PDB file of C-alpha atoms and ligand atoms in Angstrom:
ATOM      1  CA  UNK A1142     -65.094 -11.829 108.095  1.00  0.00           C
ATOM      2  CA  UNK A1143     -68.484 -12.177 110.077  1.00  0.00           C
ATOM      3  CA  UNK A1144     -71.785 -11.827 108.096  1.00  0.00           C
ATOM      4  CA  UNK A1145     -73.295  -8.523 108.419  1.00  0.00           C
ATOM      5  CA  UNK A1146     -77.150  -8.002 109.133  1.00  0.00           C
ATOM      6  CA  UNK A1147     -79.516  -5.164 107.045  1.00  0.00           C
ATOM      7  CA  UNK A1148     -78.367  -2.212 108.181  1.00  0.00           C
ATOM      8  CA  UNK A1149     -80.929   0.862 107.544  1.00  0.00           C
ATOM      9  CA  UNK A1150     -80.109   3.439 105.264  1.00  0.00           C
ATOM     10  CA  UNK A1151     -78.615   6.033 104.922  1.00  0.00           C
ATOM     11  CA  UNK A1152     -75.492   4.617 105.960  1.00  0.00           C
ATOM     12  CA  UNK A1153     -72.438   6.618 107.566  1.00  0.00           C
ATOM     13  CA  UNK A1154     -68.690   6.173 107.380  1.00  0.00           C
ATOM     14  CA  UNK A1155     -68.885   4.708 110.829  1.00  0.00           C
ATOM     15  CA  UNK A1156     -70.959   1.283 109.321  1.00  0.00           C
ATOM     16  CA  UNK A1157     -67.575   0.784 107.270  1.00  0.00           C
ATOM     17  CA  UNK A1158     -65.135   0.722 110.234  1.00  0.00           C
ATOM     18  CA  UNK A1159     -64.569  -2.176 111.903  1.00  0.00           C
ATOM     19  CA  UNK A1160     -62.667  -2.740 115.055  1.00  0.00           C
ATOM     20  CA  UNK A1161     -59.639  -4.635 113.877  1.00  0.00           C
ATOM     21  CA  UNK A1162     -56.676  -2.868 114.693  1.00  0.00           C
ATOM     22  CA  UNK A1163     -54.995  -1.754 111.335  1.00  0.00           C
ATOM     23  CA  UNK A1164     -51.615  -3.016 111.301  1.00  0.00           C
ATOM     24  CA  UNK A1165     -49.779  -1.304 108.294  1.00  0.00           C
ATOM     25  CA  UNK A1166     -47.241   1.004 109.565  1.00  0.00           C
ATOM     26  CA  UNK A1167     -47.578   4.541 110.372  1.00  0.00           C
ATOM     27  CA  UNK A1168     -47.763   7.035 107.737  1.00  0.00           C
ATOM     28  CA  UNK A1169     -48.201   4.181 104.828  1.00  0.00           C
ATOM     29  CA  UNK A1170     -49.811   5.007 102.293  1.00  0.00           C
ATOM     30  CA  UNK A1171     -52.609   2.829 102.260  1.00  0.00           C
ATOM     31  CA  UNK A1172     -54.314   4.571 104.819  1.00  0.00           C
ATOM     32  CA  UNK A1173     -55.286   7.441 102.793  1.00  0.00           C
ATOM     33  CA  UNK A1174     -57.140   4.591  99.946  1.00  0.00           C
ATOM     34  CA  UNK A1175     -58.962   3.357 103.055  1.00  0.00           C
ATOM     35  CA  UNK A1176     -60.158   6.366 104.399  1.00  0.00           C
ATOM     36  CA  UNK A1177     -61.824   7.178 101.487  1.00  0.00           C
ATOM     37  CA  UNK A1178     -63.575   3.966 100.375  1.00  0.00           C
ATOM     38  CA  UNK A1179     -65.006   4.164 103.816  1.00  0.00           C
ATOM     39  CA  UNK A1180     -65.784   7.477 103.706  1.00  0.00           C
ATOM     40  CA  UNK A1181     -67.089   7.379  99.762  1.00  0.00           C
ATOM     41  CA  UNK A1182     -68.772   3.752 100.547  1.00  0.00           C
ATOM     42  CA  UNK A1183     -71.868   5.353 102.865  1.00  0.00           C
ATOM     43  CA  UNK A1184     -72.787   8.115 100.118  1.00  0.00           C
ATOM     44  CA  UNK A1185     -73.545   5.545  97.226  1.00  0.00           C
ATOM     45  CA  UNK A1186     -76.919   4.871  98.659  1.00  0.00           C
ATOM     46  CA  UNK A1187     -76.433   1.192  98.510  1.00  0.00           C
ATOM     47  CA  UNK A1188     -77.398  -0.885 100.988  1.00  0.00           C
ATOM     48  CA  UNK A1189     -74.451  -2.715 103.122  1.00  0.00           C
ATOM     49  CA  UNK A1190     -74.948  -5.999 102.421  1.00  0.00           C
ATOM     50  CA  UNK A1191     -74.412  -4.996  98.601  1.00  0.00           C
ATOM     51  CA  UNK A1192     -70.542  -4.217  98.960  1.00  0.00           C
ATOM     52  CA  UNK A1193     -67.977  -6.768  97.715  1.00  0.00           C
ATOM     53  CA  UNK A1194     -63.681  -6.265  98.634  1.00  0.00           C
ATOM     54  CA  UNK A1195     -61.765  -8.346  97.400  1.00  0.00           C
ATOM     55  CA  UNK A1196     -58.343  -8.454  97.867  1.00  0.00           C
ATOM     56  CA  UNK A1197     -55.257 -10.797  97.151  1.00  0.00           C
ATOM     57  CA  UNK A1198     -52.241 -11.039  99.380  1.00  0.00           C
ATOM     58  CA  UNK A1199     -49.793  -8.329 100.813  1.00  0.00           C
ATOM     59  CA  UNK A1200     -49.532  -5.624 102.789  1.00  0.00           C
ATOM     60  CA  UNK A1201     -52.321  -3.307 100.852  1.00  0.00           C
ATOM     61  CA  UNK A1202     -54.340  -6.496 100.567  1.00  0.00           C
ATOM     62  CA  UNK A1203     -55.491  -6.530 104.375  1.00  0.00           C
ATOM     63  CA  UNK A1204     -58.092  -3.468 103.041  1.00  0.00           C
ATOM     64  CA  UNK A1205     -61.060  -5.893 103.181  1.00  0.00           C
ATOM     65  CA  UNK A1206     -60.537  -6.790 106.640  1.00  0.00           C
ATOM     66  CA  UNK A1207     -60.685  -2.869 107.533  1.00  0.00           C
ATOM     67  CA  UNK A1208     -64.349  -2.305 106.416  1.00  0.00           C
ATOM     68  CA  UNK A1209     -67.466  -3.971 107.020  1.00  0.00           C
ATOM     69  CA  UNK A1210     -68.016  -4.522 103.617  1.00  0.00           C
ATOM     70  CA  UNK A1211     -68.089  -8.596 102.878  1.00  0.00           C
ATOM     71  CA  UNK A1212     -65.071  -9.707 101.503  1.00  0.00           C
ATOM     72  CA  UNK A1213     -62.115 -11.270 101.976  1.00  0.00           C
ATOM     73  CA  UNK A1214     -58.330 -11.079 101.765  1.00  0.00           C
ATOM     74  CA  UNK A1215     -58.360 -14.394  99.228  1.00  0.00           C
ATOM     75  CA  UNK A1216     -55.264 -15.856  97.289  1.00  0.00           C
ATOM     76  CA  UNK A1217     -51.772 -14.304  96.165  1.00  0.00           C
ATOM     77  CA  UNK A1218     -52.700 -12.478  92.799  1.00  0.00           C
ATOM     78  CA  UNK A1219     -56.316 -14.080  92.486  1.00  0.00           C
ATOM     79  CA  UNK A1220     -58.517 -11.012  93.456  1.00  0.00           C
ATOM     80  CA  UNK A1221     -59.783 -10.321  89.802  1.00  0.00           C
ATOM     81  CA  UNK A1222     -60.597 -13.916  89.315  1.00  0.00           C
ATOM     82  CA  UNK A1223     -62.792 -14.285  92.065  1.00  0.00           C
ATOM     83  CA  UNK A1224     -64.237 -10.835  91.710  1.00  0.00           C
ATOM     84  CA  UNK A1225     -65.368 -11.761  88.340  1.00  0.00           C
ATOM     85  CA  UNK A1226     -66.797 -14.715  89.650  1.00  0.00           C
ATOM     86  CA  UNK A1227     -68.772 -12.750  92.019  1.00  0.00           C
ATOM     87  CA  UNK A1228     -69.446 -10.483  89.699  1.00  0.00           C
ATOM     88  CA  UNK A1229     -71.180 -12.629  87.489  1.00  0.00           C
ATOM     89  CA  UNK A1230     -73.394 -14.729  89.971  1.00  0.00           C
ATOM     90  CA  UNK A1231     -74.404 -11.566  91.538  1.00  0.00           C
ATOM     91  CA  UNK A1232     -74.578  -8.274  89.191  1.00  0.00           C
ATOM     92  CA  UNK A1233     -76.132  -6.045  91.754  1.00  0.00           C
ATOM     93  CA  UNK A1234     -73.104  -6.284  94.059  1.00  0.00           C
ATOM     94  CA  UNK A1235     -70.905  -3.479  93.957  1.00  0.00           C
ATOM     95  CA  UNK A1236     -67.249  -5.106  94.039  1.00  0.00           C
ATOM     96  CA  UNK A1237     -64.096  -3.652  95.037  1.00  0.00           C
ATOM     97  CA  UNK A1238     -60.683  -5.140  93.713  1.00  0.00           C
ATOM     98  CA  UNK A1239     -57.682  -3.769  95.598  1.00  0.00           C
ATOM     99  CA  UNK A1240     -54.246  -5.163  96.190  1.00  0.00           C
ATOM    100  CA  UNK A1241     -50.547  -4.060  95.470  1.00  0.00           C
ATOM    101  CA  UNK A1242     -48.199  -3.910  92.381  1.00  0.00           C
ATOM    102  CA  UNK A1243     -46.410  -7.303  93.310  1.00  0.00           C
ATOM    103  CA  UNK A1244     -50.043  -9.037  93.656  1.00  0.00           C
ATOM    104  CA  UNK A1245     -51.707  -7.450  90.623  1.00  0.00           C
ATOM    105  CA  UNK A1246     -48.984  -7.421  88.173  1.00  0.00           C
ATOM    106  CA  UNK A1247     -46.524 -10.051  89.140  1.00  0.00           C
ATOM    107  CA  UNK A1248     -48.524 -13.144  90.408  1.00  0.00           C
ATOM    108  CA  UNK A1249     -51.491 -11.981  89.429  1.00  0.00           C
ATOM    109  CA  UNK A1250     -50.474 -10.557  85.884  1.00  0.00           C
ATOM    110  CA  UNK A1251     -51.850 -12.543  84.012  1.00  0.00           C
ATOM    111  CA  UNK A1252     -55.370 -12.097  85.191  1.00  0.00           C
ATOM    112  CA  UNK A1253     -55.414  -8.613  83.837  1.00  0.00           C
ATOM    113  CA  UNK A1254     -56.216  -8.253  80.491  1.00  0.00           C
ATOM    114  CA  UNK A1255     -58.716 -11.181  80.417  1.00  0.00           C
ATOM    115  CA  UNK A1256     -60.813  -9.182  83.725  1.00  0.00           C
ATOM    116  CA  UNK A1257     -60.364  -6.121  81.140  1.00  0.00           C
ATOM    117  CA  UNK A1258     -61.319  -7.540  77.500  1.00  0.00           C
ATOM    118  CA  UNK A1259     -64.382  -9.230  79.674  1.00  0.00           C
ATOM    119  CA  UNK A1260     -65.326  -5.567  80.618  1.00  0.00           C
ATOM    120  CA  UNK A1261     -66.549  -6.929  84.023  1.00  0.00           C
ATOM    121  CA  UNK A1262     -68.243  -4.243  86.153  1.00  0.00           C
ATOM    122  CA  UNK A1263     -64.990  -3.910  88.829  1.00  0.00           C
ATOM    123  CA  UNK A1264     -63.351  -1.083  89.962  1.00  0.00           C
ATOM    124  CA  UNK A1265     -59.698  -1.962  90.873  1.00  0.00           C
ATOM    125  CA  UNK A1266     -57.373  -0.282  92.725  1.00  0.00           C
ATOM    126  CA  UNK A1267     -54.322  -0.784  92.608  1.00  0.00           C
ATOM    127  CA  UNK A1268     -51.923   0.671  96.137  1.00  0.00           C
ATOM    128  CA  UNK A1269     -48.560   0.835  93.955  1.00  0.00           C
ATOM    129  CA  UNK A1270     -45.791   0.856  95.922  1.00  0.00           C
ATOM    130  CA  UNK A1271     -43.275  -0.508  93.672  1.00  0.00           C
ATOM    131  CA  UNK A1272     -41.818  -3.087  96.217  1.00  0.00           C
ATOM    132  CA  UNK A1273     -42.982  -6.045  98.339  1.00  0.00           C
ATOM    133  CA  UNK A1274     -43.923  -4.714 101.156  1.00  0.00           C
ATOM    134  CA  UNK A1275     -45.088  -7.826 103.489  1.00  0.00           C
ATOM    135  CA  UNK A1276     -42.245  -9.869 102.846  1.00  0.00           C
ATOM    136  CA  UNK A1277     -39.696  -7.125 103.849  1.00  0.00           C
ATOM    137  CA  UNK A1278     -38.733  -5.159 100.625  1.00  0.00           C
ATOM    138  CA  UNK A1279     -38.308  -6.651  97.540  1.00  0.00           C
ATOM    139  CA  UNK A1280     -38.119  -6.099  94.141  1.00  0.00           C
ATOM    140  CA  UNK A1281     -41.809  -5.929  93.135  1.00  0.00           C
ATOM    141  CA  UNK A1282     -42.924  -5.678  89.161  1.00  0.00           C
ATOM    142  CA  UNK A1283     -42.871  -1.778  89.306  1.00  0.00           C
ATOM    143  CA  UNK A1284     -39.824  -1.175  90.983  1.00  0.00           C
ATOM    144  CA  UNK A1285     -37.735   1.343  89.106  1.00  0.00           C
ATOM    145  CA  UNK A1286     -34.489   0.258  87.240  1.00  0.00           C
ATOM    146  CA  UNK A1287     -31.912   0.842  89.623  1.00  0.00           C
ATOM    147  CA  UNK A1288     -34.003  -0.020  92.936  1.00  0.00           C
ATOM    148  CA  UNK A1289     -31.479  -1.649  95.593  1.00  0.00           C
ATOM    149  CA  UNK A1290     -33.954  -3.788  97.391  1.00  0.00           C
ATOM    150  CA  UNK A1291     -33.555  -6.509 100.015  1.00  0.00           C
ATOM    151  CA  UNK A1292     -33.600  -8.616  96.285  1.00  0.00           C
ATOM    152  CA  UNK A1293     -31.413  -6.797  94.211  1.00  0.00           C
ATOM    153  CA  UNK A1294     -28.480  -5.477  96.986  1.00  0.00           C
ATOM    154  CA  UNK A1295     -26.500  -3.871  93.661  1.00  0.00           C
ATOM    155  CA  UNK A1296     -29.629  -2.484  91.880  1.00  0.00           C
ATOM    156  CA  UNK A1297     -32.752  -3.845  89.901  1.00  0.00           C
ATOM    157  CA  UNK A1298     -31.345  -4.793  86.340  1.00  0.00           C
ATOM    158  CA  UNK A1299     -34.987  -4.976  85.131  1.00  0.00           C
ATOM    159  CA  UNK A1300     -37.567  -2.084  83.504  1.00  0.00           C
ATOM    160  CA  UNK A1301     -40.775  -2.044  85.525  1.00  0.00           C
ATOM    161  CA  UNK A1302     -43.846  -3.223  84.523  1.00  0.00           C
ATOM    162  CA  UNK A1303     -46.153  -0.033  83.276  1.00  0.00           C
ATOM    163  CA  UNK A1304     -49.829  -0.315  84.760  1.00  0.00           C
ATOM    164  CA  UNK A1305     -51.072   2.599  83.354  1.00  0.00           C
ATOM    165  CA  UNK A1306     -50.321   1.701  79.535  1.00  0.00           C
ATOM    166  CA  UNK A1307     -50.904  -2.029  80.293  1.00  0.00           C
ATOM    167  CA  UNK A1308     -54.416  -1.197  81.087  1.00  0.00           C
ATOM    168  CA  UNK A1309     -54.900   1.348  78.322  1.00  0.00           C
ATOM    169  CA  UNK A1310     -53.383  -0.840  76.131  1.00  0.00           C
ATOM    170  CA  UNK A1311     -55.942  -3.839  77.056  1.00  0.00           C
ATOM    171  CA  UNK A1312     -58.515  -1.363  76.542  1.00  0.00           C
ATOM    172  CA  UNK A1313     -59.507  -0.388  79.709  1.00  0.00           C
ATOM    173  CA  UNK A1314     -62.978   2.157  79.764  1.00  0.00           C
ATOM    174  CA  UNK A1315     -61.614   4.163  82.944  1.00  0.00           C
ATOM    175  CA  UNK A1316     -58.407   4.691  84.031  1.00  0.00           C
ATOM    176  CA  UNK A1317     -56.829   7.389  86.959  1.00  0.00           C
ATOM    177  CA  UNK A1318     -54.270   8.022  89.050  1.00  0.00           C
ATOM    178  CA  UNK A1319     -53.832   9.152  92.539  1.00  0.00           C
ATOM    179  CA  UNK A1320     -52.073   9.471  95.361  1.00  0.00           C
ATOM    180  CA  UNK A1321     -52.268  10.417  99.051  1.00  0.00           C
ATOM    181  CA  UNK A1322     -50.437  13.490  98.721  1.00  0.00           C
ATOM    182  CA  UNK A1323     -54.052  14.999  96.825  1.00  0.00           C
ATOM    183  CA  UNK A1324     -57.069  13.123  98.842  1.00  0.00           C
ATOM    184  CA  UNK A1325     -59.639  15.375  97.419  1.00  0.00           C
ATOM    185  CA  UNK A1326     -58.289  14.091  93.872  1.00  0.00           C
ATOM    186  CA  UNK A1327     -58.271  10.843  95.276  1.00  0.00           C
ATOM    187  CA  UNK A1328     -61.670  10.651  96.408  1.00  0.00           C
ATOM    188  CA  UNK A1329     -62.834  12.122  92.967  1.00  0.00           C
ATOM    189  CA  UNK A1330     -61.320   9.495  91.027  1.00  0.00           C
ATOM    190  CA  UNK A1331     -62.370   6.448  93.076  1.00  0.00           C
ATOM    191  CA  UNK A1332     -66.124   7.652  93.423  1.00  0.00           C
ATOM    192  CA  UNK A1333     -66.088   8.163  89.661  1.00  0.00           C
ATOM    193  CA  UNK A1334     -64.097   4.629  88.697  1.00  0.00           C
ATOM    194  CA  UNK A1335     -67.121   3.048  90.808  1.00  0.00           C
ATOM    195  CA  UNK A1336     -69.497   5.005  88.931  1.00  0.00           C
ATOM    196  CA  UNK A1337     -68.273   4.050  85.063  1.00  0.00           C
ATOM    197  CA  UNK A1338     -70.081   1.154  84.214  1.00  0.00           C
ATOM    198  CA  UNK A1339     -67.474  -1.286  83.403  1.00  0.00           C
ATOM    199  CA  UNK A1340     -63.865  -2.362  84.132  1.00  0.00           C
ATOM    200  CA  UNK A1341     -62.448   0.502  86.096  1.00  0.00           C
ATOM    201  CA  UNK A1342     -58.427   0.654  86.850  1.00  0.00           C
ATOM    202  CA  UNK A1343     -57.054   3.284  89.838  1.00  0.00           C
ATOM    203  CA  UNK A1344     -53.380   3.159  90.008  1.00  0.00           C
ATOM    204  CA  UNK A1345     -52.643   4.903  92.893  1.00  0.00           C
ATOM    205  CA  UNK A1346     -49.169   5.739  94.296  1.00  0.00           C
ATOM    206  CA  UNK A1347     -49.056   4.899  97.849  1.00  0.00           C
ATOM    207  CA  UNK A1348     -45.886   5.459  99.656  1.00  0.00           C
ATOM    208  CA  UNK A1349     -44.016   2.326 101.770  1.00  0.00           C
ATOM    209  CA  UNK A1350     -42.698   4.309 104.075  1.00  0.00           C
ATOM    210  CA  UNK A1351     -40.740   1.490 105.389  1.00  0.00           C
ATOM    211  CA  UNK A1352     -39.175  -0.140 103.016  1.00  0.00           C
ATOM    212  CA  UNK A1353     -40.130   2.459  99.888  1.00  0.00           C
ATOM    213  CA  UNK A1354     -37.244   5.107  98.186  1.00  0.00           C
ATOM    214  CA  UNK A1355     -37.387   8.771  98.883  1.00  0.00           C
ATOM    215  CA  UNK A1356     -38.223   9.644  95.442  1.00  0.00           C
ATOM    216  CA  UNK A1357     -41.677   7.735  96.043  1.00  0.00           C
ATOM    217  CA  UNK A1358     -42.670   9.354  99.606  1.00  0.00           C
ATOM    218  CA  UNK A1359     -45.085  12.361  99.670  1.00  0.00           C
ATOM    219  CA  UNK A1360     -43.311  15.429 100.062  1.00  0.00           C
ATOM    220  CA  UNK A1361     -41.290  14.001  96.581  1.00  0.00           C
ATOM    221  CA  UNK A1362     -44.676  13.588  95.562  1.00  0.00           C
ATOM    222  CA  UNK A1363     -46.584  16.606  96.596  1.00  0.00           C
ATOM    223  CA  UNK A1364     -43.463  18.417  94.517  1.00  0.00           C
ATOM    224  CA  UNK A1365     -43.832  16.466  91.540  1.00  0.00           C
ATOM    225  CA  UNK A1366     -47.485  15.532  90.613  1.00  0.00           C
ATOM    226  CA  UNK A1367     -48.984  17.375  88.110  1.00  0.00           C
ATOM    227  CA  UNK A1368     -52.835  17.338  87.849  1.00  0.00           C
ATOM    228  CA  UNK A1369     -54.307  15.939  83.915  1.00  0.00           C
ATOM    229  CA  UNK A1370     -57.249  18.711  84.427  1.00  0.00           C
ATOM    230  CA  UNK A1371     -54.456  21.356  85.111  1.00  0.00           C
ATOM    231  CA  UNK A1372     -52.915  20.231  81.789  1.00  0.00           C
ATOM    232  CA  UNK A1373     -56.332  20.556  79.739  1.00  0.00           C
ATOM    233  CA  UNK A1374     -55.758  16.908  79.177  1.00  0.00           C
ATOM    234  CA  UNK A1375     -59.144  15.558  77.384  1.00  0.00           C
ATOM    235  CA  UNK A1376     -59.842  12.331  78.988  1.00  0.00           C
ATOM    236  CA  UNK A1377     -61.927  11.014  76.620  1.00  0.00           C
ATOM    237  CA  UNK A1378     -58.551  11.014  73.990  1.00  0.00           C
ATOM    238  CA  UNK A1379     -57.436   7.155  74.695  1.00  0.00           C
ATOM    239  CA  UNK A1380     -54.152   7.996  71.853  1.00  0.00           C
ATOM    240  CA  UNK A1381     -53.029  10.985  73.830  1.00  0.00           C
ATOM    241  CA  UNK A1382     -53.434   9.414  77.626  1.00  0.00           C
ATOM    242  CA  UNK A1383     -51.411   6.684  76.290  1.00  0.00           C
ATOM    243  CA  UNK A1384     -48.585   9.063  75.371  1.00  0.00           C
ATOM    244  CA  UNK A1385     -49.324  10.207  78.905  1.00  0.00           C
ATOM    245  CA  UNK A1386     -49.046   7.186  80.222  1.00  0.00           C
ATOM    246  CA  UNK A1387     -45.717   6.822  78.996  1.00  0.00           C
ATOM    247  CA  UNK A1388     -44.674   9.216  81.630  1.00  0.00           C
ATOM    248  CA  UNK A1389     -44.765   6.516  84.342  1.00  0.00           C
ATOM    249  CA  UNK A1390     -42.189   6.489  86.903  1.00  0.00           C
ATOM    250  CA  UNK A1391     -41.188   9.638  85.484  1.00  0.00           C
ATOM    251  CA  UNK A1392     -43.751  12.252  85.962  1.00  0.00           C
ATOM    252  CA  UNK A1393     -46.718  12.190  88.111  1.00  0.00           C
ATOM    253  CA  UNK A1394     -49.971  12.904  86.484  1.00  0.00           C
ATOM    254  CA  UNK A1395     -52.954  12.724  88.788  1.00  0.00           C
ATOM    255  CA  UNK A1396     -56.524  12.675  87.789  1.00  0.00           C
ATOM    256  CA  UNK A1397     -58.349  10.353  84.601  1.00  0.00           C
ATOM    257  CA  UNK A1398     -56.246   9.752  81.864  1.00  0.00           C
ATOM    258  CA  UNK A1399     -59.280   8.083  79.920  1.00  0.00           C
ATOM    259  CA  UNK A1400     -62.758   7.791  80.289  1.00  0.00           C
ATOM    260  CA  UNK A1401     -64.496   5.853  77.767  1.00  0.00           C
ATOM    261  CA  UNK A1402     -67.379   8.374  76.506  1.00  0.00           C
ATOM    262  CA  UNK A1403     -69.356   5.006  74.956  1.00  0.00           C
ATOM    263  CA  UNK A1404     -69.056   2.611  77.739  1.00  0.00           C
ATOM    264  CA  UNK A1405     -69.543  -1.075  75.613  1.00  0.00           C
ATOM    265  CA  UNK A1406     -71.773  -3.239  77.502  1.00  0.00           C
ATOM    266  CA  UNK A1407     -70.487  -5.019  79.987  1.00  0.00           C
ATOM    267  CA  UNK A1408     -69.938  -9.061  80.348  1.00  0.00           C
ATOM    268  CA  UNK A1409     -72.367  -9.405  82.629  1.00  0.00           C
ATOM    269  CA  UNK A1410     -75.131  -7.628  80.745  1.00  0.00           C
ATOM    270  CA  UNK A1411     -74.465  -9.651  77.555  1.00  0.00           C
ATOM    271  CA  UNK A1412     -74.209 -12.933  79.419  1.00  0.00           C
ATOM    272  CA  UNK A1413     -77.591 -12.599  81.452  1.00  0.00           C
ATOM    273  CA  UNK A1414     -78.742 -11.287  77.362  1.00  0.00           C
ATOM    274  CA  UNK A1415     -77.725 -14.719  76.341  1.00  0.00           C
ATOM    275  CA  UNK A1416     -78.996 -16.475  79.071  1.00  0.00           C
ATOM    276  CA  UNK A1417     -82.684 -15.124  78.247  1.00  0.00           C
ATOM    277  CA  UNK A1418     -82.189 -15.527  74.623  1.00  0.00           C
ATOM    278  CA  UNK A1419     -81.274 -19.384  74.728  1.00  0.00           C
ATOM    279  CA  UNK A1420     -83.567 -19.868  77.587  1.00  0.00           C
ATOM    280  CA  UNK A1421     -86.413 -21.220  75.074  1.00  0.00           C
ATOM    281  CA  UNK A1422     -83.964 -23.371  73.148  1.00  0.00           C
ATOM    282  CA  UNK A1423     -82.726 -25.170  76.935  1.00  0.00           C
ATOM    283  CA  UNK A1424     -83.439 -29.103  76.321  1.00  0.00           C
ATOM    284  CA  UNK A1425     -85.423 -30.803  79.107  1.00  0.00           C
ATOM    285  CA  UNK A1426     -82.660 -32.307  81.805  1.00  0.00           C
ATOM    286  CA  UNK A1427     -83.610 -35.945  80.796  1.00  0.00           C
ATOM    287  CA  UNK A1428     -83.043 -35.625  77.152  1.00  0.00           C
ATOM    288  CA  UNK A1429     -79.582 -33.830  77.834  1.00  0.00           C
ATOM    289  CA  UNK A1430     -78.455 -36.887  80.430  1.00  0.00           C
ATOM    290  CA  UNK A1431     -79.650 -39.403  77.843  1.00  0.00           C
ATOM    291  CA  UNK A1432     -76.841 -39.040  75.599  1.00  0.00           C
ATOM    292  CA  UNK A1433     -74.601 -40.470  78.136  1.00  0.00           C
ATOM    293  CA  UNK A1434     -76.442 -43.552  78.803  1.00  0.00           C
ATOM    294  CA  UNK A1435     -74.927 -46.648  77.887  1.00  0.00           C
ATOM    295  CA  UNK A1436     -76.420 -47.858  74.400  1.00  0.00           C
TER     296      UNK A1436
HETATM  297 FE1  LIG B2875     -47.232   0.045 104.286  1.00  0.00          FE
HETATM  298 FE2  LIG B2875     -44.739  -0.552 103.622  1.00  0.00          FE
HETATM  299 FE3  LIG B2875     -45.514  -0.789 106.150  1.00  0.00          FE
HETATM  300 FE4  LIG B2875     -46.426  -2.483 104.300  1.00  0.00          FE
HETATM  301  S1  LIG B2875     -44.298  -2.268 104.973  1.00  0.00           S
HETATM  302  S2  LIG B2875     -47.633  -1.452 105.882  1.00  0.00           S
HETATM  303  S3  LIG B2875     -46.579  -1.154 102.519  1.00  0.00           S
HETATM  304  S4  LIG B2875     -45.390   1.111 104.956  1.00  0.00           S
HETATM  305 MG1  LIG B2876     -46.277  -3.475  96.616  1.00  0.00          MG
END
């Protein structure tokens, strides 16, 4: 992606659209996600230059290339790694993870918990689809048991992976779920996952409409979601939104299962902490090369 210049404030949703052509297919899902970081991205009141997507690889993960944010569409489940990185060189960046299911939970797994325990400053979305998209329909780690996929012709033998609880169970300090078929609810919960000062996690469910089952397109979902506010749910109850969480694939809660009330300090804050407090104790360059001279 081109460098951007300064561009004045206040910004509009118009100085987040670029003119690449978006090529996901009509009526996918991912639309609605983009829509709104583009329209929620001009009313933060941070300059241009200041906004980091990053993405990984699939379908979903061509979002960075759809605003003028800098960014880019990086490596096959790498987006948190590098986020962090960015995170950490640059605190006043505001950075965007987003990617699908198979990226963030099957290659990219294993990145998780360590981007959550860290308790970077990122706010990740992830556009669950349950299935590989890009490639043409596979099995993807949240694929329902049962799913007869261009991988698994006589159904998936295989539970799917549970974002939700693995996130709460990591100890995530924000974590929602949306979905197209409620775009004010989306909006609310990806404006306030940027807001919570930490590691932020926004499942959302985001049809396929091409390769995707019927049970996950909207009108199933406009039917079936149920809203946590609706249900008196108290967010800041981390016990009871895992029970909630439990629900996944089954029911459709929509809206913040938990909000940390406390938010911990972040990484970033306690390593720049550490920086200035061993700052006085840093030996002189020479003295620190010495010990590998030659005796
Ligand atoms: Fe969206 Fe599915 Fe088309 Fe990919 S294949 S762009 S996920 S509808
Ligand atoms: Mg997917």
């Amino acid at each position: 992606m081109s460098r951007q210049s300064e561009t004045p404030l206040p910004l509009s949703r118009k100085d987040f659209e670029t003119d690449q052509e978006v090529r996901w297919c009509p009526g996918c899902g991912d639309f609605a996600i983009l829509s709104q970081v583009q329209k929620l991205l001009p009313t933060l009141g941070i300059p241009r230059e200041n906004f980091v997507v990053i993405s990984g690889i699939g379908c979903s993960s061509r979002i960075p290339g759809y605003t003028t944010a800098y960014g880019f569409n990086s490596v096959h489940g790498r987006a948190l790694p590098i986020a962090q990185g960015i995170k950490l060189a640059h605190p006043e960046l505001l950075v965007l993870v987003a990617g699908g299911d198979g990226d963030g939970f099957s290659i990219g797994g294993g990145h998780v918990p360590h981007a959550i325990r860290r308790n970077v400053d990122l706010t990740y979305i992830l556009m669950d689809n349950q299935i590989y998209g890009l490639t043409k329909g596979q099995l993807s780690p949240t694929s329902p048991r049962g799913s007869k996929t261009a991988s698994t012709a006589h159904g998936s033998l295989e539970d799917p992976v549970n974002p939700l609880l693995y996130v709460l169970g990591y100890g995530a300090g924000y974590v929602a779920q949306g979905t197209p078929a409620d775009m004010a609810g989306l909006a609310e919960i990806i404006e306030e996952g940027i807001r919570y000062p930490g590691f932020a996690f926004i499942n959302v469910q985001s049809p396929c409409v091409t390769f995707g089952e019927e049970e996950q397109q909207l009108s199933v979902q406009k039917q079936k979601m149920q809203k946590l506010k609706d249900l008196g749910h108290d967010r800041s109850d981390r016990l009871r939104a895992m029970a909630l969480a439990q629900e996944y694939g089954i029911k459709l809660y929509t809206g913040v299962f938990y909000r940390n009330p406390d938010p911990p300090m972040t990484y970033e804050a306690a390593w720049r902490d550490l920086q200035k407090n061993l700052a006085g104790q840093a030996k002189p360059a020479g003295e620190i090369l010495s010990q590998f001279q030659p005796s």
